[in-house]
CSV table of C-alpha atoms in Angstrom, one decimal:
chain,number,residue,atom,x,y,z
N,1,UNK,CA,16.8,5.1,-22.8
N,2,UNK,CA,16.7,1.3,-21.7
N,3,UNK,CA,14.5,1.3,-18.5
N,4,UNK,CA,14.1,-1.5,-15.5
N,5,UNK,CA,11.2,-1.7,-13.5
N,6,UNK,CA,12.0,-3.1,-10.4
N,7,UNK,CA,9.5,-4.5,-7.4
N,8,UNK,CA,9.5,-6.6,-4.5
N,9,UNK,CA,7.6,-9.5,-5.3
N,10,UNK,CA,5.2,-10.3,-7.8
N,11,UNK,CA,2.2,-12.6,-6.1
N,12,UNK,CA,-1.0,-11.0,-6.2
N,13,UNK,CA,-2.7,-7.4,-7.6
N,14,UNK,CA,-2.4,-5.3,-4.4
N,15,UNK,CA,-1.1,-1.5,-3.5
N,16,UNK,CA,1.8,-1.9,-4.6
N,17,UNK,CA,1.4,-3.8,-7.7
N,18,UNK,CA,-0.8,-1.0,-8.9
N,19,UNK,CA,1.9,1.5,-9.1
N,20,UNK,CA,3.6,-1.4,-11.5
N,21,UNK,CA,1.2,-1.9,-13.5
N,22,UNK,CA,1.4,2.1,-14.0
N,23,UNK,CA,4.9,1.9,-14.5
N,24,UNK,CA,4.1,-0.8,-17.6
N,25,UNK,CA,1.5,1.3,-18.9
N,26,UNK,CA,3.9,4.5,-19.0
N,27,UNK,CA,7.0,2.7,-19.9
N,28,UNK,CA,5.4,-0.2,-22.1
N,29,UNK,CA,9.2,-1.3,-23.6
N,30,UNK,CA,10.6,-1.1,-19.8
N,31,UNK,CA,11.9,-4.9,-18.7
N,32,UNK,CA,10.7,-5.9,-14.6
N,33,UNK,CA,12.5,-7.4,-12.4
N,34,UNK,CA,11.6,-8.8,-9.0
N,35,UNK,CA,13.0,-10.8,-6.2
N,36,UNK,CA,10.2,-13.8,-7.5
N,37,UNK,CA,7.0,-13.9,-10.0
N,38,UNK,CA,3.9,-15.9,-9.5
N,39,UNK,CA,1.2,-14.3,-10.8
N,40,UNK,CA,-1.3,-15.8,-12.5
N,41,UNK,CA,-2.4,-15.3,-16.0
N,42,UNK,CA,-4.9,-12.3,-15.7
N,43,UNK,CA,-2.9,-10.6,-12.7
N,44,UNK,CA,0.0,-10.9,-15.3
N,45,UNK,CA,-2.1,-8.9,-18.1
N,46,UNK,CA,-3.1,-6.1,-16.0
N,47,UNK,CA,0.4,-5.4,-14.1
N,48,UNK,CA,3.2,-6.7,-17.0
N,49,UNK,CA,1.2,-6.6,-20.5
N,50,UNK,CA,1.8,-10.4,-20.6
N,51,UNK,CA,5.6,-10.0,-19.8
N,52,UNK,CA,7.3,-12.3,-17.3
N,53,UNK,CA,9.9,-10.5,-14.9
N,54,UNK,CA,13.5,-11.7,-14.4
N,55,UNK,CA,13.6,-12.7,-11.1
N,56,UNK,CA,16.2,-13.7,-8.3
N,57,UNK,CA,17.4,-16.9,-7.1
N,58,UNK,CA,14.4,-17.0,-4.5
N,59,UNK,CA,12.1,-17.9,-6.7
N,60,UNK,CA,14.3,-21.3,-7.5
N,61,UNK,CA,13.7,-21.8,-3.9
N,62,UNK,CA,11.4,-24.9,-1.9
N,63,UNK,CA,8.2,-23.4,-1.6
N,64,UNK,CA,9.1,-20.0,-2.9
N,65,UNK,CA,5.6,-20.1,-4.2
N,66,UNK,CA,3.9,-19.3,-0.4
N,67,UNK,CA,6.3,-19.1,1.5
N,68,UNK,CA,8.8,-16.4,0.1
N,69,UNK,CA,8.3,-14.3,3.0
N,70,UNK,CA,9.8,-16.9,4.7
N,71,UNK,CA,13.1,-16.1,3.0
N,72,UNK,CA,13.3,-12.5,4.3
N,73,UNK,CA,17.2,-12.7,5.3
N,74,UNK,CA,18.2,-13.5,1.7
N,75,UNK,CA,16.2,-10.7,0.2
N,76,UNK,CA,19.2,-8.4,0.8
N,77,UNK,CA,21.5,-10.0,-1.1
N,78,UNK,CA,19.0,-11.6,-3.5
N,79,UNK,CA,18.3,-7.8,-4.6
N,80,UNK,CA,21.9,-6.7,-5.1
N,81,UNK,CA,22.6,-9.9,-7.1
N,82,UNK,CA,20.3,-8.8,-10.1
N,83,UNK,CA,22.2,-7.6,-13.0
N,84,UNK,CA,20.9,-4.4,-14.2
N,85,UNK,CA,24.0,-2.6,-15.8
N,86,UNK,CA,22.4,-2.3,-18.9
N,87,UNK,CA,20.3,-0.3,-18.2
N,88,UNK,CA,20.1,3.9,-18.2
N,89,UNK,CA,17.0,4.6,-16.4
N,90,UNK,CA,16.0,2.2,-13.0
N,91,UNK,CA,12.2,2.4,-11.4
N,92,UNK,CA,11.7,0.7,-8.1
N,93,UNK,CA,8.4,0.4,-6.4
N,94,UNK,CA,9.4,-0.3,-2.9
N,95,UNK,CA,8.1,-1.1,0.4
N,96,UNK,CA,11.4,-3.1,1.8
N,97,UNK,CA,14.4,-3.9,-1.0
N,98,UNK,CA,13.9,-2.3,-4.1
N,99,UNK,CA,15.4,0.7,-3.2
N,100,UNK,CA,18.7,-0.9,-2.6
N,101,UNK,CA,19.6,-2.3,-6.1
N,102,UNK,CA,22.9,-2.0,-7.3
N,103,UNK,CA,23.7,1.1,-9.9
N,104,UNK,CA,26.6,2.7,-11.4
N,105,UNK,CA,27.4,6.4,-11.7
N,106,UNK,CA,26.1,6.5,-15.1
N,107,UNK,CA,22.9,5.2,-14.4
N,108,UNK,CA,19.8,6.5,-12.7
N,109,UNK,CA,17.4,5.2,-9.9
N,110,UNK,CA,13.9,7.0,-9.1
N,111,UNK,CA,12.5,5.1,-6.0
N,112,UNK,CA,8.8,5.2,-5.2
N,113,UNK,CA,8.4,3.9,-1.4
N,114,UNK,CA,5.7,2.9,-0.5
N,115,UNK,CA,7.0,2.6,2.9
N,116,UNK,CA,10.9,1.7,4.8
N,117,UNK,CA,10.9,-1.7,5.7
N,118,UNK,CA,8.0,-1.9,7.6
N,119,UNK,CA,9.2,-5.3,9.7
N,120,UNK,CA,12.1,-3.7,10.5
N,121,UNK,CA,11.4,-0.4,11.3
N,122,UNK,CA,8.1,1.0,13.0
N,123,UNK,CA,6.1,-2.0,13.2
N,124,UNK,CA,8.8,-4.5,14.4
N,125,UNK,CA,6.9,-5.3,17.6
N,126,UNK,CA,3.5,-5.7,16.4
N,127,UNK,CA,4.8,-7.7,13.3
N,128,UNK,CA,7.0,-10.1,16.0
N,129,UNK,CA,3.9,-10.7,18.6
N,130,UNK,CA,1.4,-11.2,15.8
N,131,UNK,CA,4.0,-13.9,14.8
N,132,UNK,CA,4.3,-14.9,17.8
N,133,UNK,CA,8.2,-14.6,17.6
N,134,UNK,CA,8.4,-12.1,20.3
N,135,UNK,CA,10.0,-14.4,22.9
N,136,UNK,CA,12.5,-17.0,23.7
N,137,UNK,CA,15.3,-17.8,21.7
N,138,UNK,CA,13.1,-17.4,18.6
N,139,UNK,CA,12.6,-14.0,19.5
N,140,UNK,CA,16.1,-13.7,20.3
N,141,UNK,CA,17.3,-15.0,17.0
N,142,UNK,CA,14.6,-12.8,14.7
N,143,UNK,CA,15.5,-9.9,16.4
N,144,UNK,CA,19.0,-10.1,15.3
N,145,UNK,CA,17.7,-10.2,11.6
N,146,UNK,CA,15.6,-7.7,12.5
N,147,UNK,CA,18.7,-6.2,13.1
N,148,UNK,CA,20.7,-7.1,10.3
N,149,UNK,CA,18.0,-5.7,7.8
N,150,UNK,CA,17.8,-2.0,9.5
N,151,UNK,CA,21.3,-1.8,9.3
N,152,UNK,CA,21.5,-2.8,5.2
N,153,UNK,CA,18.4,-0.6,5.1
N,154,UNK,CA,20.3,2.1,6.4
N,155,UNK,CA,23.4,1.5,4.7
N,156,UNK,CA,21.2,1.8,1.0
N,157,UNK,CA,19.3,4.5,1.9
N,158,UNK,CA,21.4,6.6,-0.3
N,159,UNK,CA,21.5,4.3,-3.6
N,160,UNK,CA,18.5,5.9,-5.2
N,161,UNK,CA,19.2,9.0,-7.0
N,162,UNK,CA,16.2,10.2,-5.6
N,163,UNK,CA,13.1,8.9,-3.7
N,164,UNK,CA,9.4,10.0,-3.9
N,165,UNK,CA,6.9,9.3,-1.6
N,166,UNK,CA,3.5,8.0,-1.5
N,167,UNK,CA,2.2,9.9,1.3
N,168,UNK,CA,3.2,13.1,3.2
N,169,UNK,CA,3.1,10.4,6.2
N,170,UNK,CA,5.6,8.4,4.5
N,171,UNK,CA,7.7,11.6,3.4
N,172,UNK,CA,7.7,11.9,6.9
N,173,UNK,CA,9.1,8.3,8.0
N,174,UNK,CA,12.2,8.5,4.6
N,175,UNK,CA,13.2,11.9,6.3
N,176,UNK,CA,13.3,10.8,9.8
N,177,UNK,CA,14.8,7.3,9.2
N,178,UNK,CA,17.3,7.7,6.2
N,179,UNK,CA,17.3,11.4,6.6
N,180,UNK,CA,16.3,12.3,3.4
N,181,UNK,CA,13.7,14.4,1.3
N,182,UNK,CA,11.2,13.1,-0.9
N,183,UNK,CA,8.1,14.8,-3.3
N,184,UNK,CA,4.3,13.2,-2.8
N,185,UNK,CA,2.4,11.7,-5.2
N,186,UNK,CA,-0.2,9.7,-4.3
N,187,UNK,CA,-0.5,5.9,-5.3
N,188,UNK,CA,-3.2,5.7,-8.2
N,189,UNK,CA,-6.8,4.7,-7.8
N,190,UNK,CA,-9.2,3.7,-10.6
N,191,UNK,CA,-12.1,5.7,-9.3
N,192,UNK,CA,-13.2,5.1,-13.3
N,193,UNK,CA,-14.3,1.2,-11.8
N,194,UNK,CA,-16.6,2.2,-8.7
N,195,UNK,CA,-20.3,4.4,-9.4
N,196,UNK,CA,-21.0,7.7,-7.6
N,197,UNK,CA,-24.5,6.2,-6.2
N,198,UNK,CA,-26.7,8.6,-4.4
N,199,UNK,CA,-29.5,6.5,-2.9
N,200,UNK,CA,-27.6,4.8,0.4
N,201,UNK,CA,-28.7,1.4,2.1
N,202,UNK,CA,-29.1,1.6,5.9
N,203,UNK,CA,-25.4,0.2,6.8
N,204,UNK,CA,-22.3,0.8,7.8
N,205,UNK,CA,-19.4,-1.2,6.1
N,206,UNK,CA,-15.8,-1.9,6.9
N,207,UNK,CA,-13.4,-4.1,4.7
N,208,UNK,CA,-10.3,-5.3,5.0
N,209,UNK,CA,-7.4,-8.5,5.7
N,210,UNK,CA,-8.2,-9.8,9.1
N,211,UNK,CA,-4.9,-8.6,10.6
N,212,UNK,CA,-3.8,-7.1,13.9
N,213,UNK,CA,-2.9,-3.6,12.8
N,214,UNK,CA,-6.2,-3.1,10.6
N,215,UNK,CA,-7.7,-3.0,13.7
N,216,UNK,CA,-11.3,-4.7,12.6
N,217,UNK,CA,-11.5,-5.6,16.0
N,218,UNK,CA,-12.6,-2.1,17.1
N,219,UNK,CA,-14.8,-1.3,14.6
N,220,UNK,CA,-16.6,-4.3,15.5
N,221,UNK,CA,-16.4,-3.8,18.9
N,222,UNK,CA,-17.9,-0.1,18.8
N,223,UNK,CA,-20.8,-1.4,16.6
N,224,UNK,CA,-21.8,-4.4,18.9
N,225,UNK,CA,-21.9,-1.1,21.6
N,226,UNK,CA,-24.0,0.1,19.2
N,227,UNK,CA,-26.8,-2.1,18.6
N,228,UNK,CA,-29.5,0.1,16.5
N,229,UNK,CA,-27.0,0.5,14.0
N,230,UNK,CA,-26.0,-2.3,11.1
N,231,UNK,CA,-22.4,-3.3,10.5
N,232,UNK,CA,-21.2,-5.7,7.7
N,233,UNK,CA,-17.8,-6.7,7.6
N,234,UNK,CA,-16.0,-8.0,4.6
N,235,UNK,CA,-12.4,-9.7,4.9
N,236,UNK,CA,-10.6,-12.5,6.0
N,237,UNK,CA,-7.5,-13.6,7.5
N,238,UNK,CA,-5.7,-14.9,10.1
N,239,UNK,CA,-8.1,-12.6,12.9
N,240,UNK,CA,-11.0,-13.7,11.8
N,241,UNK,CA,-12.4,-16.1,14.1
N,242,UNK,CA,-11.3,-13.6,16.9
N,243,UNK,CA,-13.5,-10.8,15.4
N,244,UNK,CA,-16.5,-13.2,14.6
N,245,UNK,CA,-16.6,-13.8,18.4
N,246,UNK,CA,-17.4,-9.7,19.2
N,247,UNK,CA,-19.7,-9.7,16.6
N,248,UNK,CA,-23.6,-9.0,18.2
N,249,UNK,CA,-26.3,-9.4,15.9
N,250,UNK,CA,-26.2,-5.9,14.2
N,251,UNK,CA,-23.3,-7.1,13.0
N,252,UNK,CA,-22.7,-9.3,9.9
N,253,UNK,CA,-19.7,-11.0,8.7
N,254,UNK,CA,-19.3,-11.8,4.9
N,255,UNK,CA,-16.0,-13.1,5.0
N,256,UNK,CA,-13.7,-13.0,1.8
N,257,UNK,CA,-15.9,-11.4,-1.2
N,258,UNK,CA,-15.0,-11.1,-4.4
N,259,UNK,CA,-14.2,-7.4,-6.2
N,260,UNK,CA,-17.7,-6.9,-7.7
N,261,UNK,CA,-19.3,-7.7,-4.7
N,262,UNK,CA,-17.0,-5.9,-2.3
N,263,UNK,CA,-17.8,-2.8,-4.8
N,264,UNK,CA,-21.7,-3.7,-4.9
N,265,UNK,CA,-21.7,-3.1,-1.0
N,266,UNK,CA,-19.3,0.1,-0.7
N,267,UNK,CA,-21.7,1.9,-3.6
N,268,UNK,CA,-24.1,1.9,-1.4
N,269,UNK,CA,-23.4,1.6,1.9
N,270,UNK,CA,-24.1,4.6,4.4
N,271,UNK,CA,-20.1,5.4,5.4
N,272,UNK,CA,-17.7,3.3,5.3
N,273,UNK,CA,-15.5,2.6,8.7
N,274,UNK,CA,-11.9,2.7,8.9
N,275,UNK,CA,-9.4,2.4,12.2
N,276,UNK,CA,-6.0,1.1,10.4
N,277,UNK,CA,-3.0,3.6,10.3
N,278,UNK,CA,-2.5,3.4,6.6
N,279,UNK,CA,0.6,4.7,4.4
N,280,UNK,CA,-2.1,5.4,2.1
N,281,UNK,CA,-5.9,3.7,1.9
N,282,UNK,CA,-6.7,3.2,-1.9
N,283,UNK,CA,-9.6,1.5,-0.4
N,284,UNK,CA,-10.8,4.9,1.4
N,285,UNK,CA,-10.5,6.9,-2.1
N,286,UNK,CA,-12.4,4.1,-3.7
N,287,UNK,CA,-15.4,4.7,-1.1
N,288,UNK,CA,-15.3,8.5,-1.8
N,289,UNK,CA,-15.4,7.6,-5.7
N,290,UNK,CA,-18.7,5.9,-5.1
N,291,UNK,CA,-20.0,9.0,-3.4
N,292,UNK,CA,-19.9,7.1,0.2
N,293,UNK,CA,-18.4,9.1,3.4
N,294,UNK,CA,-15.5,7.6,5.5
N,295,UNK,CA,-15.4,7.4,9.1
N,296,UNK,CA,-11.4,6.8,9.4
N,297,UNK,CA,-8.5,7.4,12.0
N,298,UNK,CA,-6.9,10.8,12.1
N,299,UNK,CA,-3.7,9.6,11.4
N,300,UNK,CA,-1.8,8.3,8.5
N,301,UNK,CA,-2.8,8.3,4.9
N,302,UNK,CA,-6.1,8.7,5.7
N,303,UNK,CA,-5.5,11.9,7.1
N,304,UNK,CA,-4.5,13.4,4.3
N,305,UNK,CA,-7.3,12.1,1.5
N,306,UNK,CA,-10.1,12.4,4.1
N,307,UNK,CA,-11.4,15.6,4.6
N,308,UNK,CA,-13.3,16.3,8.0
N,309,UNK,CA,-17.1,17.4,7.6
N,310,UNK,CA,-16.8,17.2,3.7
N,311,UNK,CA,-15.7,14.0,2.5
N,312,UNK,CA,-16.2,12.4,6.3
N,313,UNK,CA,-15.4,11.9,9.3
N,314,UNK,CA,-12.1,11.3,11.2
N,315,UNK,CA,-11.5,10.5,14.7
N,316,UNK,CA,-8.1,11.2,16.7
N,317,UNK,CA,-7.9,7.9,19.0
N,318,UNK,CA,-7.4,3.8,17.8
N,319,UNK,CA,-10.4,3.1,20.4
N,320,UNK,CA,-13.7,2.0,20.6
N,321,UNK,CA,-15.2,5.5,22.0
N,322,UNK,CA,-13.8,7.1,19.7
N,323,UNK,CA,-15.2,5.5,16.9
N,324,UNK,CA,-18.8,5.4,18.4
N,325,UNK,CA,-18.2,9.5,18.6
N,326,UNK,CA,-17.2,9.6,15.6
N,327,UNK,CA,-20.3,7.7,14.1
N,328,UNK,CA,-22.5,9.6,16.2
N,329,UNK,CA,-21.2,13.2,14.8
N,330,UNK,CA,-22.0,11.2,10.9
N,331,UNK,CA,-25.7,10.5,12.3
N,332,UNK,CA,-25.6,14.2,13.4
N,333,UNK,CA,-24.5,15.7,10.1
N,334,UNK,CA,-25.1,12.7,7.1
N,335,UNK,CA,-27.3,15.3,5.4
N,336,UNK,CA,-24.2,17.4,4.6
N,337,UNK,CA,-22.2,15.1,2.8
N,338,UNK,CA,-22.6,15.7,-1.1
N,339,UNK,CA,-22.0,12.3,-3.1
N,340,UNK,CA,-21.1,14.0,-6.0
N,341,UNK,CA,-18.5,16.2,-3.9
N,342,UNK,CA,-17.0,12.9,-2.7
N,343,UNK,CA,-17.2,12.2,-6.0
N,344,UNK,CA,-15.0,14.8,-7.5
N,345,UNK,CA,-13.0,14.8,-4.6
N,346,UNK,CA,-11.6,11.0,-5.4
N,347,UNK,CA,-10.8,12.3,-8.8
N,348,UNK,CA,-7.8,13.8,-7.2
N,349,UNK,CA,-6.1,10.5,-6.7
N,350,UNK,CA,-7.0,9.1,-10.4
N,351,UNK,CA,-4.6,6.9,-12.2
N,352,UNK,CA,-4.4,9.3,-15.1
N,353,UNK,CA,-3.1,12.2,-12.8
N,354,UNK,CA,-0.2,9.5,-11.2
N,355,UNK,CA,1.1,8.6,-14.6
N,356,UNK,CA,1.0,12.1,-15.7
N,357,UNK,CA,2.9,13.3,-12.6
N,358,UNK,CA,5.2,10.1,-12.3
N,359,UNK,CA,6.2,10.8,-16.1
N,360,UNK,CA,6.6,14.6,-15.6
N,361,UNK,CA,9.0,13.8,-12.3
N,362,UNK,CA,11.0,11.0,-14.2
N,363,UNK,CA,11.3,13.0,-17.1
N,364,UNK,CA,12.5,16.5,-15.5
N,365,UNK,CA,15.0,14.0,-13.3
N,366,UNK,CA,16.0,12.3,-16.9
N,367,UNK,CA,16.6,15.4,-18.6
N,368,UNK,CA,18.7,16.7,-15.7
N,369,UNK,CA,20.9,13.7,-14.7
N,370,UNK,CA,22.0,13.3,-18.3
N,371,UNK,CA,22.5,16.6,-19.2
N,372,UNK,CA,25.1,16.9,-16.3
N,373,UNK,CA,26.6,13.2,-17.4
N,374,UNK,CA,27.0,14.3,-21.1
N,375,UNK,CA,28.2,18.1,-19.9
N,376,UNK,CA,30.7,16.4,-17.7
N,377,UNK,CA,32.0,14.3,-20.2
């Protein structure tokens, strides 16, 4: 079969961008397509195998470089312009567009979602006040895009012969919002990279972008409450500043590290902190794969890969208390956490086990789709 691989935007090596490069290794032949492609040489190795993606007119665009986002009211139409009738088997990875490409009868479309249009959906009010675009007639005038792109998300939702989901909390949001039903496999992790190391340092670690809804801020703030106890904090981003004012001296801030140091400090810090409601939280597995417990919000992704008293800690509230209870119950029981259970509990989300399962699915849903097409024929 002649297969697309189809993703948002191609920019940097995140989540999302993971699941691609999967998608490449399982279906090395497959062409990509995207809305625009920037990556740099070594990004481009690890996520196409060198290829470059056909991409839409956004990426002719001023400054489509940086600012694509910027362009988010075209992406609807920039997505059903791509010409993918020649192909039998379509793979989205998406977490706003993708999912809304443009097929015939004759040809099938797997979605993975990552999440529904996050902007437009759940986290429109936190996305428009960290903006600041909340008020006034910019406000006024964003909402009505805002608008405009939940009711094309809507009108799509049933495009995709069928969808899977990266989370059981995102299975959750695809059935309440398009009102459909969607399998779970987990996004892939290379738990391979990162060293199940028994012997801890005396710190805590959190890591992250500086943004409003990873909620930094509290972790910080419950550690400067907490001044016997050492805190680093790796990230940056637009809420940086803002953090670095909370910070008491317990606390220090790293700023932006590269991957090898990043990895260096989750090996062997003493748990690793985490108050974001995540559709997933590769980082979280990746602290389990180096035999280090997580302290992370009851909710979301992390919900489901974290497993209270065994693999760490999780805490029901987004506040500080609840985070310095939560610490407190880790100082109470750190003598029961078994590195090497972590260990083979991060194994579960390998990236061996999410091509395996993502060619199984593809492959049953393949052998079905056509079957039916040549039988009714």
């Amino acid at each position: 079969m002649k297969t697309a691989i189809v993703h948002e935007w191609l920019v940097n090596y995140a989540g999302s961008e993971r699941v691609v490069e999967s998608f490449t290794n399982i279906f090395p032949d497959a062409d990509v397509f995207s809305l625009v492609d920037f990556l740099n040489d070594e990004q481009r190795q690890i996520i196409l195998k060198d290829k470059r993606a056909n991409t839409s007119f956004i990426q002719k665009l001023p400054l489509a470089k940086k600012k694509h986002r910027y362009y988010l009211p075209l992406f609807p139409k920039a997505i059903e312009k791509l010409d993918l009738s020649g192909y039998d088997l379509m793979l989205s990875s998406s977490h706003a567009v993708t999912k809304g490409i443009r097929k015939s009868s004759n040809q099938l479309h797997i979605s993975y979602v990552h999440s529904p249009m996050r902007y437009a959906w759940d986290q429109q009010e936190q996305y428009l006040s960290d903006a600041k675009l909340n008020k006034g007639m910019k406000g006024m005038f964003v909402r009505s895009i805002m608008s405009y792109l939940r009711k094309w998300d809507i009108s799509t939702a049933s495009r995709p012969d069928f969808l899977i989901a990266n989370s059981n909390f995102i299975a959750g949001k695809i059935k309440r919002i398009y009102n459909r039903d969607s399998p779970v496999i987990y996004p892939p992790v290379d738990v391979e990279k990162f060293l199940c190391t028994p012997e801890k340092d005396n710190y805590y670690l959190t890591a992250s972008r500086m943004v409003p809804y990873k909620r930094i801020d509290l972790v910080v703030e419950a550690f400067a409450e907490m001044p016997d106890k050492k805190l680093i904090v790796i990230g940056h981003g637009p809420e940086l500043e803002k953090i670095k004012s909370k910070a008491k001296k317990n606390i220090e801030m790293l700023g932006y590290q590269p991957d090898n140091v990043l990895k260096d400090y989750l090996q062997k810090a003493k748990a690793f902190v985490f108050a974001a409601e995540e559709d997933f939280g590769i980082i979280i597995v990746e602290a389990m794969a180096c035999g280090t417990p997580v302290i992370a919000l009851k909710r979301g992704g992390t919900a489901e890969t974290v497993i209270d008293g065994k693999t760490g800690i999780l805490f029901e509230g987004q506040d500080v208390n609840a985070i310095k209870d939560a610490v407190d119950r880790f100082e109470n029981t750190v003598e029961g956490f078994s590195p090497e259970f972590l260990r083979e509990h991060s194994e579960n989300f390998n990236r061996h086990k999410f091509e395996e399962k993502i060619l199984l699915y593809v492959n049953n849903k393949c052998d079905m789709f056509f079957n039916r097409k040549n039988h009714d024929r």
